[in-house]
């Protein structure tokens, strides 16, 4: 049996100023090393789910378990890349990437050393002394991702990391992310509204059907690894894509 990395046990959460919960008695689990994509219309509660996992918000009832343990204070236990890139414009790339290490109390010299060792893998060699404003969108996302990895967490939460990028940059970053994930064996939860992206990346796709979410519909992606983009052109994949798009379209209220 595989190891559970994350589990929601009957989790209910409601924002104070809302009349109904975002998630209600929600149960699901994620296996160690799994790549799960979460799709759903905007406003359905996907980012809220991440805030619950990180501990930025706490459930009203129910429990969130990491590695089969109930951990109330989860801040720092998971690597979180929020929807908007939070690079500090006045810090250089290396200073931005080293931030989580500095927060942990690691000396600047050692922190810089750790970042420097990873620059090549993240395609950032030679630009470590630039500022975020000088970088392309794809580069900025790689810096954010490097920073998330340096948090040292096994579970990574990526909230629409590629949604603002042009199509070509997005495709190459998807391929890059898959390679990195296969090498590092992290557990990844990845929010996207792009069905193709979810099918290319995920082992399983969770669909936010309605609010409050009591059940996440789940789809296993019938593709092996490693994958290439043209795998998505197989007949059964095109049919699955149509089915997912239908599901999502049915939920969008105009
Ligand atoms: N801090 C907050 N306080 C109150 N309501 C919020 C807060 N953050 C998000 N919401 C509301 O919760 C709902 C779900 O939001 P969110 O999780 O951001 O959805 P998604 O990421 O799927 O677009 C939306 O109606 C949103 O307006
Ligand atoms: Mg969101």
XYZ file of N, CA and C and ligand atoms in Angstrom:
790
model
N 0.840 -1.204 0.000
C 0.000 0.000 0.000
C 0.874 1.254 0.000
N 0.465 2.240 -0.758
C 1.307 3.442 -0.785
C 1.082 4.291 0.462
N 2.072 5.118 0.732
C 1.998 5.980 1.907
C 1.174 7.221 1.617
N 0.375 7.607 2.589
C -0.445 8.801 2.421
C 0.377 10.032 2.808
N 0.449 11.008 1.904
C 1.192 12.233 2.201
C 0.285 13.259 2.865
N -0.973 13.283 2.426
C -1.911 14.309 2.892
C -3.304 13.711 2.952
N -4.009 14.012 4.020
C -5.381 13.516 4.112
C -6.304 14.562 4.728
N -7.461 14.771 4.098
C -8.533 15.593 4.661
C -9.540 14.653 5.288
N -9.837 14.878 6.565
C -10.805 14.036 7.258
C -11.996 14.888 7.646
N -13.020 14.790 6.863
C -14.289 15.467 7.135
C -14.093 16.963 7.450
N -13.396 17.651 6.550
C -13.035 19.053 6.784
C -14.146 20.011 6.321
N -14.554 20.864 7.251
C -15.512 21.924 6.924
C -14.839 23.269 7.173
N -14.999 24.170 6.211
C -14.430 25.512 6.378
C -15.331 26.562 5.747
N -15.545 27.624 6.495
C -16.373 28.730 6.013
C -15.677 30.046 6.346
N -15.615 30.973 5.380
C -15.109 32.311 5.700
C -16.149 33.021 6.566
N -15.666 33.819 7.516
C -16.563 34.499 8.454
C -17.667 35.297 7.775
N -17.305 35.962 6.676
C -18.291 36.841 6.037
C -19.126 36.123 4.971
N -19.065 34.778 4.933
C -19.853 34.020 3.957
C -21.027 33.339 4.638
N -22.086 33.103 3.868
C -23.264 32.464 4.464
C -23.213 30.946 4.351
N -22.335 30.426 3.471
C -22.220 28.958 3.408
C -20.748 28.570 3.284
N -20.429 27.327 3.683
C -19.022 26.909 3.664
C -18.459 26.750 2.249
N -17.152 26.793 2.138
C -16.471 26.533 0.868
C -16.299 25.018 0.715
N -15.858 24.352 1.799
C -15.809 22.884 1.790
C -16.606 22.385 2.991
N -17.282 21.272 2.774
C -18.156 20.740 3.825
C -17.922 19.244 3.958
N -17.435 18.857 5.128
C -17.166 17.446 5.419
C -16.416 16.771 4.269
N -15.381 17.452 3.853
C -14.612 16.983 2.689
C -13.563 15.944 3.095
N -13.547 14.853 2.356
C -12.560 13.788 2.559
C -11.789 13.558 1.263
N -10.478 13.454 1.353
C -9.693 12.947 0.230
C -8.286 12.635 0.736
N -7.546 11.870 -0.029
C -6.146 11.668 0.355
C -5.242 11.674 -0.870
N -3.999 12.049 -0.629
C -2.984 12.131 -1.679
C -1.841 11.212 -1.276
N -1.390 10.400 -2.197
C -0.285 9.484 -1.899
C 1.066 10.171 -2.036
N 2.024 9.648 -1.303
C 3.406 10.119 -1.393
C 3.886 10.012 -2.844
N 4.466 11.094 -3.354
C 5.037 11.057 -4.700
C 4.025 11.238 -5.814
N 2.778 11.469 -5.452
C 1.741 11.612 -6.464
C 1.732 13.030 -7.045
N 1.270 13.149 -8.284
C 1.064 14.455 -8.919
C -0.435 14.597 -9.143
N -1.068 15.497 -8.375
C -2.517 15.668 -8.475
C -2.821 17.076 -8.971
N -3.642 17.180 -10.012
C -4.082 18.497 -10.475
C -5.499 18.745 -9.991
N -5.779 19.996 -9.676
C -7.101 20.393 -9.208
C -7.668 21.388 -10.207
N -8.828 21.052 -10.768
C -9.448 21.987 -11.700
C -10.853 22.345 -11.201
N -11.357 23.454 -11.686
C -12.678 23.911 -11.259
C -12.830 25.356 -11.663
N -14.058 25.840 -11.783
C -14.251 27.222 -12.200
C -13.705 28.203 -11.169
N -13.491 29.424 -11.605
C -12.926 30.429 -10.710
C -13.933 30.751 -9.598
N -13.439 30.894 -8.386
C -14.290 31.155 -7.234
C -14.833 29.893 -6.579
N -14.420 28.717 -7.062
C -14.988 27.479 -6.511
C -14.290 27.043 -5.218
N -13.142 27.621 -4.905
C -12.510 27.308 -3.618
C -11.176 26.593 -3.725
N -10.594 26.587 -4.922
C -9.326 25.865 -5.105
C -8.207 26.484 -4.258
N -8.048 27.798 -4.352
C -6.981 28.449 -3.574
C -7.253 28.331 -2.076
N -8.526 28.343 -1.701
C -8.874 28.176 -0.283
C -8.400 26.812 0.221
N -8.537 25.805 -0.627
C -8.062 24.465 -0.257
C -6.577 24.512 0.106
N -5.794 25.239 -0.694
C -4.358 25.365 -0.413
C -4.113 26.119 0.887
N -4.927 27.166 1.130
C -4.732 27.930 2.367
C -5.026 27.059 3.576
N -5.959 26.130 3.416
C -6.244 25.198 4.512
C -5.070 24.242 4.711
N -4.509 23.767 3.604
C -3.393 22.814 3.730
C -2.186 23.487 4.388
N -1.908 24.726 3.993
C -0.743 25.418 4.564
C -0.978 25.842 6.016
N -2.227 25.918 6.423
C -2.510 26.392 7.774
C -2.736 27.901 7.827
N -2.746 28.574 6.660
C -3.079 30.006 6.647
C -4.536 30.193 7.071
N -5.365 29.194 6.795
C -6.729 29.134 7.322
C -6.868 27.808 8.062
N -7.694 27.785 9.098
C -7.912 26.539 9.846
C -9.338 26.046 9.635
N -9.518 24.704 9.521
C -10.872 24.168 9.379
C -11.742 24.532 10.584
N -13.046 24.679 10.359
C -13.968 24.849 11.483
C -14.135 23.515 12.194
N -14.297 22.465 11.414
C -14.323 21.117 11.984
C -13.555 20.193 11.052
N -13.157 19.043 11.571
C -12.407 18.069 10.784
C -10.912 18.260 10.971
N -10.153 17.369 10.377
C -8.698 17.394 10.575
C -7.951 17.232 9.257
N -6.766 17.873 9.203
C -5.878 17.708 8.053
C -4.621 16.983 8.538
N -4.332 15.852 7.932
C -3.189 15.050 8.352
C -2.081 15.107 7.307
N -0.847 15.233 7.779
C 0.323 15.134 6.905
C 1.093 13.898 7.333
N 1.469 13.057 6.362
C 2.154 11.799 6.686
C 1.465 11.058 7.835
N 0.153 11.003 7.755
C -0.680 10.246 8.708
C -0.702 10.837 10.110
N -0.174 12.046 10.280
C -0.215 12.664 11.610
C -1.063 13.934 11.557
N -1.838 14.160 12.608
C -2.588 15.405 12.702
C -1.628 16.509 13.135
N -1.454 17.507 12.279
C -0.528 18.601 12.606
C -1.323 19.901 12.567
N -1.490 20.510 13.716
C -2.331 21.706 13.761
C -1.616 22.888 13.113
N -0.368 23.074 13.475
C 0.384 24.180 12.898
C 1.174 23.698 11.683
N 0.584 23.864 10.503
C 1.208 23.298 9.302
C 2.082 24.306 8.548
N 2.112 25.563 9.027
C 2.934 26.565 8.337
C 4.388 26.097 8.348
N 5.018 26.065 7.201
C 6.402 25.601 7.154
C 6.521 24.112 6.889
N 5.416 23.372 6.955
C 5.463 21.930 6.704
C 5.272 21.601 5.224
N 4.682 22.531 4.491
C 4.465 22.310 3.060
C 5.044 23.485 2.276
N 5.484 23.213 1.056
C 6.007 24.273 0.203
C 4.851 24.863 -0.592
N 4.699 26.162 -0.538
C 3.517 26.797 -1.124
C 3.932 27.884 -2.105
N 3.459 27.759 -3.324
C 3.705 28.800 -4.325
C 2.354 29.425 -4.646
N 2.087 30.612 -4.099
C 0.772 31.229 -4.266
C 0.512 31.678 -5.691
N -0.749 32.034 -5.922
C -1.184 32.365 -7.284
C -0.417 33.553 -7.873
N -0.202 34.594 -7.058
C 0.564 35.722 -7.601
C 2.021 35.578 -7.147
N 2.935 35.848 -8.074
C 4.348 35.633 -7.726
C 4.784 36.692 -6.720
N 5.369 36.243 -5.645
C 5.670 37.146 -4.540
C 7.160 37.454 -4.443
N 7.817 37.559 -5.609
C 9.234 37.916 -5.580
C 9.356 39.362 -5.109
N 10.338 39.607 -4.271
C 10.541 40.957 -3.764
C 11.370 41.740 -4.785
N 10.815 42.834 -5.314
C 11.462 43.536 -6.425
C 12.824 44.137 -6.065
N 13.028 44.409 -4.768
C 14.291 45.045 -4.373
C 15.387 44.042 -4.036
N 15.061 42.749 -4.110
C 16.076 41.726 -3.853
C 16.489 41.088 -5.174
N 17.781 40.733 -5.278
C 18.236 40.055 -6.492
C 17.644 38.643 -6.519
N 17.851 37.950 -7.645
C 17.323 36.601 -7.798
C 17.865 35.679 -6.709
N 19.173 35.738 -6.503
C 19.740 34.845 -5.490
C 19.211 35.200 -4.094
N 19.022 36.477 -3.832
C 18.490 36.892 -2.527
C 17.033 36.462 -2.351
N 16.271 36.532 -3.447
C 14.881 36.069 -3.393
C 14.819 34.572 -3.132
N 15.638 33.832 -3.894
C 15.581 32.367 -3.777
C 16.027 31.913 -2.384
N 16.967 32.654 -1.795
C 17.527 32.243 -0.496
C 16.615 32.582 0.684
N 15.546 33.307 0.406
C 14.685 33.798 1.490
C 14.205 32.718 2.471
N 13.648 31.588 1.981
C 13.163 30.584 2.944
C 14.277 30.037 3.826
N 15.498 29.999 3.295
C 16.627 29.490 4.089
C 16.988 30.501 5.171
N 16.988 31.780 4.780
C 17.293 32.827 5.761
C 16.258 32.846 6.876
N 14.980 32.638 6.492
C 13.912 32.627 7.492
C 14.135 31.490 8.481
N 14.688 30.388 7.973
C 14.972 29.251 8.861
C 16.197 29.490 9.737
N 16.886 30.605 9.528
C 18.034 30.937 10.362
C 19.364 30.483 9.772
N 19.336 30.020 8.522
C 20.590 29.602 7.886
C 21.374 30.847 7.476
N 22.685 30.838 7.722
C 23.528 32.012 7.422
C 23.527 32.290 5.918
N 23.609 33.586 5.591
C 23.529 34.036 4.214
C 24.503 33.287 3.295
N 25.727 33.128 3.763
C 26.760 32.476 2.966
C 26.367 31.046 2.589
N 25.872 30.303 3.582
C 25.439 28.928 3.368
C 24.178 28.896 2.472
N 23.261 29.845 2.724
C 22.027 29.918 1.936
C 22.370 30.159 0.458
N 23.278 31.117 0.210
C 23.685 31.424 -1.164
C 24.332 30.210 -1.822
N 25.103 29.474 -1.039
C 25.785 28.280 -1.551
C 24.750 27.257 -2.022
N 23.713 27.045 -1.190
C 22.664 26.077 -1.547
C 21.917 26.512 -2.810
N 21.622 27.807 -2.910
C 20.909 28.309 -4.092
C 21.796 28.141 -5.329
N 23.070 28.516 -5.192
C 23.993 28.465 -6.327
C 24.068 27.063 -6.916
N 24.021 26.046 -6.029
C 24.078 24.662 -6.495
C 22.886 24.268 -7.352
N 21.790 25.004 -7.229
C 20.566 24.627 -7.955
C 20.296 25.502 -9.177
N 21.075 26.573 -9.342
C 20.774 27.538 -10.408
C 20.730 26.898 -11.790
N 21.667 25.983 -12.031
C 21.763 25.356 -13.333
C 20.498 24.539 -13.643
N 20.117 23.709 -12.674
C 18.942 22.847 -12.825
C 17.665 23.656 -13.091
N 17.647 24.871 -12.555
C 16.463 25.713 -12.712
C 16.607 26.706 -13.866
N 17.667 26.544 -14.643
C 17.858 27.396 -15.816
C 18.059 28.853 -15.452
N 18.712 29.106 -14.327
C 18.846 30.484 -13.856
C 20.307 30.908 -13.717
N 21.205 30.071 -14.217
C 22.625 30.385 -14.085
C 22.946 31.665 -14.859
N 23.713 32.529 -14.230
C 24.125 33.764 -14.907
C 23.192 34.935 -14.655
N 22.011 34.675 -14.115
C 21.108 35.805 -13.853
C 20.851 35.994 -12.358
N 21.707 35.345 -11.548
C 21.449 35.381 -10.101
C 21.556 36.780 -9.490
N 22.287 37.687 -10.171
C 22.405 39.042 -9.629
C 21.429 40.033 -10.260
N 20.554 39.515 -11.142
C 19.532 40.394 -11.717
C 18.405 40.595 -10.715
N 17.522 41.540 -11.059
C 16.355 41.774 -10.218
C 15.112 41.205 -10.915
N 14.067 40.847 -10.147
C 12.876 40.236 -10.750
C 12.334 41.021 -11.936
N 12.376 42.349 -11.856
C 11.851 43.178 -12.936
C 12.555 42.978 -14.273
N 13.783 42.416 -14.236
C 14.540 42.213 -15.481
C 14.214 40.877 -16.133
N 13.417 40.038 -15.481
C 13.225 38.662 -15.954
C 11.928 38.485 -16.741
N 11.929 37.457 -17.618
C 10.696 37.082 -18.321
C 9.780 36.360 -17.335
N 8.509 36.216 -17.729
C 7.530 35.543 -16.866
C 7.940 34.123 -16.512
N 8.450 33.384 -17.518
C 8.858 31.997 -17.279
C 9.992 31.906 -16.269
N 10.945 32.842 -16.377
C 12.082 32.861 -15.443
C 11.617 33.174 -14.035
N 10.719 34.148 -13.921
C 10.205 34.521 -12.590
C 9.535 33.324 -11.929
N 8.784 32.545 -12.722
C 8.110 31.387 -12.148
C 9.121 30.331 -11.714
N 10.231 30.218 -12.448
C 11.260 29.248 -12.044
C 11.944 29.693 -10.754
N 12.105 31.012 -10.586
C 12.676 31.505 -9.317
C 11.710 31.203 -8.169
N 10.428 31.477 -8.386
C 9.427 31.185 -7.345
C 9.426 29.709 -7.000
N 9.553 28.883 -8.035
C 9.529 27.446 -7.804
C 10.784 26.994 -7.059
N 11.921 27.561 -7.423
C 13.165 27.251 -6.718
C 13.026 27.589 -5.226
N 12.428 28.745 -4.984
C 12.225 29.169 -3.599
C 11.309 28.186 -2.853
N 10.286 27.700 -3.559
C 9.359 26.739 -2.944
C 10.076 25.431 -2.613
N 10.919 24.977 -3.551
C 11.686 23.745 -3.337
C 12.623 23.895 -2.134
N 13.220 25.098 -2.005
C 14.190 25.321 -0.929
C 13.545 25.359 0.452
N 12.220 25.414 0.481
C 11.563 25.326 1.787
C 11.812 23.938 2.374
N 12.275 22.994 1.524
C 12.651 21.673 2.017
C 11.475 20.739 2.217
N 10.282 21.183 1.827
C 9.103 20.359 2.079
C 8.932 19.292 1.016
N 8.397 18.164 1.445
C 8.137 17.065 0.527
C 6.886 17.337 -0.314
N 5.910 18.044 0.300
C 4.660 18.342 -0.409
C 4.717 19.761 -0.973
N 4.459 19.889 -2.266
C 4.489 21.203 -2.906
C 3.097 21.567 -3.409
N 2.663 22.770 -3.076
C 1.360 23.261 -3.517
C 1.589 24.376 -4.514
N 1.200 24.159 -5.760
C 1.455 25.153 -6.803
C 0.111 25.668 -7.319
N -0.137 26.964 -7.097
C -1.437 27.537 -7.440
C -1.342 28.265 -8.785
N -1.844 27.628 -9.825
C -1.841 28.167 -11.193
C -0.491 28.777 -11.573
N 0.603 28.029 -11.433
C 1.917 28.636 -11.621
C 2.192 29.094 -13.053
N 1.553 28.466 -14.028
C 1.898 28.785 -15.418
C 0.787 29.546 -16.142
N -0.248 29.961 -15.415
C -1.438 30.455 -16.112
C -1.211 31.791 -16.805
N -0.225 32.576 -16.356
C -0.022 33.882 -16.986
C 1.009 33.826 -18.115
N 1.505 32.637 -18.421
C 2.588 32.546 -19.406
C 2.046 32.292 -20.809
N 2.842 32.664 -21.820
C 2.421 32.369 -23.188
C 2.499 30.856 -23.423
N 1.786 30.392 -24.460
C 1.595 28.954 -24.674
C 2.906 28.179 -24.794
N 3.884 28.740 -25.507
C 5.128 27.998 -25.742
C 5.943 27.883 -24.458
N 6.058 29.004 -23.736
C 6.790 28.983 -22.458
C 6.134 28.003 -21.500
N 4.804 28.010 -21.501
C 4.048 27.132 -20.628
C 4.369 25.665 -20.906
N 4.377 25.289 -22.187
C 4.671 23.897 -22.541
C 6.062 23.498 -22.099
N 7.043 24.374 -22.314
C 8.388 23.947 -21.930
C 8.541 23.885 -20.415
N 7.818 24.745 -19.690
C 7.890 24.661 -18.231
C 7.172 23.419 -17.700
N 6.111 23.011 -18.374
C 5.429 21.765 -17.957
C 6.380 20.571 -18.090
N 7.077 20.510 -19.232
C 8.018 19.400 -19.445
C 9.144 19.448 -18.421
N 9.605 20.658 -18.164
C 10.679 20.855 -17.185
C 10.225 20.417 -15.782
N 9.009 20.805 -15.418
C 8.483 20.459 -14.094
C 8.350 18.943 -13.937
N 7.880 18.267 -14.982
C 7.738 16.808 -14.901
C 9.093 16.132 -14.691
N 10.110 16.616 -15.396
C 11.457 16.040 -15.239
C 11.943 16.222 -13.802
N 11.743 17.435 -13.309
C 12.190 17.752 -11.950
C 11.465 16.891 -10.920
N 10.169 16.732 -11.118
C 9.352 15.940 -10.191
C 9.785 14.472 -10.224
N 10.084 13.960 -11.431
C 10.477 12.561 -11.529
C 11.822 12.319 -10.851
N 12.669 13.339 -10.869
C 13.968 13.208 -10.245
C 13.873 13.365 -8.718
N 13.085 14.340 -8.284
C 13.058 14.660 -6.852
C 12.011 13.890 -6.062
N 11.038 13.342 -6.768
C 9.988 12.512 -6.138
C 9.197 13.244 -5.061
N 8.908 14.518 -5.299
C 8.030 15.263 -4.399
C 6.584 14.826 -4.620
N 5.749 15.227 -3.688
C 4.302 15.104 -3.882
C 3.825 16.474 -4.346
N 3.109 16.535 -5.473
C 2.712 17.843 -5.992
C 1.194 17.953 -6.128
N 0.661 19.051 -5.587
C -0.728 19.444 -5.857
C -0.652 20.708 -6.694
N -1.354 20.716 -7.798
C -1.173 21.748 -8.808
C -2.556 22.227 -9.260
N -2.857 23.490 -9.007
C -4.144 24.043 -9.440
C -3.998 24.607 -10.853
N -4.959 24.309 -11.700
C -4.937 24.869 -13.039
C -6.365 24.990 -13.547
N -6.606 25.885 -14.500
C -7.915 25.840 -15.154
C -7.771 25.328 -16.581
N -6.564 24.824 -16.893
C -6.261 24.353 -18.240
C -6.325 22.818 -18.258
N -7.349 22.288 -18.918
C -7.585 20.839 -18.918
C -6.415 20.084 -19.561
N -5.870 20.627 -20.642
C -4.710 19.986 -21.283
C -3.537 19.872 -20.329
N -3.303 20.960 -19.586
C -2.198 20.987 -18.628
C -2.396 19.904 -17.571
N -3.631 19.783 -17.057
C -3.936 18.778 -16.028
C -3.709 17.369 -16.578
N -4.154 17.130 -17.808
C -4.009 15.782 -18.387
C -2.551 15.437 -18.645
N -1.767 16.431 -19.027
C -0.355 16.172 -19.313
C 0.436 15.901 -18.032
N 0.086 16.609 -16.948
C 0.900 16.536 -15.735
C 0.469 15.456 -14.738
N -0.842 15.282 -14.567
C -1.334 14.611 -13.357
C -1.408 13.095 -13.434
N -1.279 12.467 -12.237
C -1.691 11.079 -12.073
C -3.202 11.036 -11.896
N -3.685 11.946 -11.047
C -5.130 12.052 -10.821
C -5.535 13.512 -10.928
N -6.775 13.734 -11.378
C -7.323 15.089 -11.445
C -8.518 15.149 -10.507
N -8.536 16.172 -9.639
C -9.699 16.422 -8.785
C -10.497 17.560 -9.401
N -11.796 17.395 -9.429
C -12.640 18.449 -9.997
C -13.521 19.034 -8.904
N -13.401 20.361 -8.740
C -14.288 21.079 -7.830
C -15.623 21.232 -8.536
N -16.628 20.532 -8.046
C -17.897 20.528 -8.763
C -18.789 21.694 -8.375
N -18.982 21.856 -7.063
C -19.849 22.953 -6.639
C -19.391 23.402 -5.263
N -19.865 24.569 -4.859
C -19.574 25.059 -3.519
C -20.856 24.966 -2.690
N -20.846 24.451 -1.480
C -19.706 23.831 -0.815
C -19.319 22.484 -1.429
N -18.015 22.246 -1.463
C -17.523 20.978 -1.987
C -17.597 19.932 -0.881
N -18.373 18.896 -1.117
C -18.406 17.798 -0.151
C -17.708 16.593 -0.751
N -17.556 16.647 -2.044
C -16.987 15.528 -2.758
C -16.187 16.100 -3.924
N -14.944 15.684 -4.068
C -14.213 16.106 -5.259
C -14.288 14.950 -6.232
N -14.816 15.216 -7.403
C -14.839 14.159 -8.401
C -13.395 13.877 -8.811
N -13.104 12.621 -9.065
C -11.719 12.230 -9.271
C -11.568 11.479 -10.582
N -10.546 11.819 -11.350
C -10.295 11.134 -12.617
C -8.838 10.683 -12.637
N -8.596 9.404 -12.898
C -7.218 8.933 -13.058
C -6.816 9.118 -14.511
N -5.624 9.662 -14.721
C -5.182 9.917 -16.091
C -4.555 8.645 -16.664
N -5.146 8.090 -17.729
C -4.678 6.808 -18.248
C -3.464 6.943 -19.165
N -2.375 7.506 -18.633
C -1.130 7.647 -19.402
C 0.036 7.204 -18.528
N 1.018 6.531 -19.142
C 2.206 6.127 -18.389
C 3.181 7.283 -18.248
N 4.351 6.992 -17.741
C 5.444 7.971 -17.611
C 6.692 7.336 -18.174
N 7.633 8.105 -18.713
C 7.507 9.535 -18.965
C 6.534 9.807 -20.112
N 6.019 11.025 -20.121
C 5.029 11.401 -21.121
C 5.603 12.372 -22.128
N 5.065 12.356 -23.326
C 5.361 13.411 -24.290
C 4.040 14.044 -24.686
N 4.131 15.291 -25.152
C 2.906 16.041 -25.419
C 1.963 15.348 -26.375
N 2.553 14.650 -27.375
C 1.645 14.079 -28.359
C 0.837 12.900 -27.824
N 1.173 12.413 -26.608
C 0.318 11.406 -25.950
C -1.117 11.923 -25.803
N -1.244 13.264 -25.695
C -2.578 13.842 -25.509
C -3.434 13.726 -26.756
N -2.804 13.363 -27.890
C -3.564 13.239 -29.142
C -4.193 11.859 -29.335
N -3.908 10.927 -28.405
C -4.527 9.603 -28.526
C -6.046 9.739 -28.358
N -6.775 8.876 -29.067
C -8.240 8.993 -29.094
C -8.848 9.017 -27.687
N -8.392 8.083 -26.836
C -9.015 8.023 -25.506
C -8.716 9.268 -24.679
N -7.577 9.932 -24.984
C -7.260 11.156 -24.256
C -8.115 12.326 -24.752
N -8.362 12.350 -26.059
C -9.207 13.420 -26.607
C -10.625 13.288 -26.052
N -11.091 12.039 -25.925
C -12.427 11.813 -25.374
C -12.505 12.247 -23.914
N -11.449 11.916 -23.171
C -11.414 12.290 -21.752
C -11.402 13.817 -21.604
N -10.649 14.470 -22.478
C -10.581 15.933 -22.444
C -11.966 16.545 -22.704
N -12.665 16.009 -23.701
C -14.015 16.489 -24.010
C -14.926 16.334 -22.789
N -14.801 15.189 -22.134
C -15.646 14.896 -20.977
C -15.376 15.897 -19.842
N -14.089 16.162 -19.611
C -13.734 17.110 -18.546
C -14.238 18.512 -18.877
N -14.083 18.903 -20.144
C -14.533 20.240 -20.538
C -16.045 20.369 -20.366
N -16.774 19.304 -20.699
C -18.229 19.292 -20.510
C -18.581 19.517 -19.047
N -17.890 18.771 -18.170
C -18.123 18.880 -16.722
C -17.930 20.322 -16.263
N -16.827 20.918 -16.713
C -16.501 22.265 -16.255
C -17.481 23.278 -16.816
N -17.830 23.093 -18.073
C -18.748 24.025 -18.726
C -20.101 24.033 -18.017
N -20.521 22.847 -17.578
C -21.822 22.722 -16.912
C -21.867 23.533 -15.620
N -20.667 23.802 -15.040
C -20.637 24.502 -13.755
C -20.538 26.008 -13.887
N -20.131 26.466 -15.050
C -19.919 27.907 -15.201
C -21.263 28.609 -15.324
N -21.477 29.545 -14.410
C -22.731 30.312 -14.474
C -22.444 31.631 -15.176
N -23.170 31.898 -16.248
C -22.911 33.145 -16.984
C -23.744 34.293 -16.431
N -9.883 35.796 2.627
C -11.136 35.636 2.175
N -12.198 36.112 2.868
C -13.465 35.941 2.443
N -13.792 35.297 1.292
C -12.779 34.820 0.546
C -11.399 34.948 0.935
N -10.622 34.362 -0.012
C -11.468 33.874 -0.946
N -12.764 34.151 -0.626
C -13.976 33.742 -1.391
O -14.060 32.309 -1.342
C -14.511 31.799 -2.589
C -13.461 30.820 -3.128
O -12.299 31.555 -3.461
P -10.952 30.891 -3.970
O -10.589 29.781 -3.054
O -9.963 31.963 -4.173
O -11.443 30.271 -5.373
P -10.597 29.782 -6.649
O -9.171 29.692 -6.269
O -11.213 28.459 -7.021
O -10.847 30.805 -7.720
C -14.757 32.995 -3.481
O -16.125 33.305 -3.393
C -13.902 34.079 -2.862
O -14.449 35.340 -3.122
Mg -7.478 30.659 -7.044
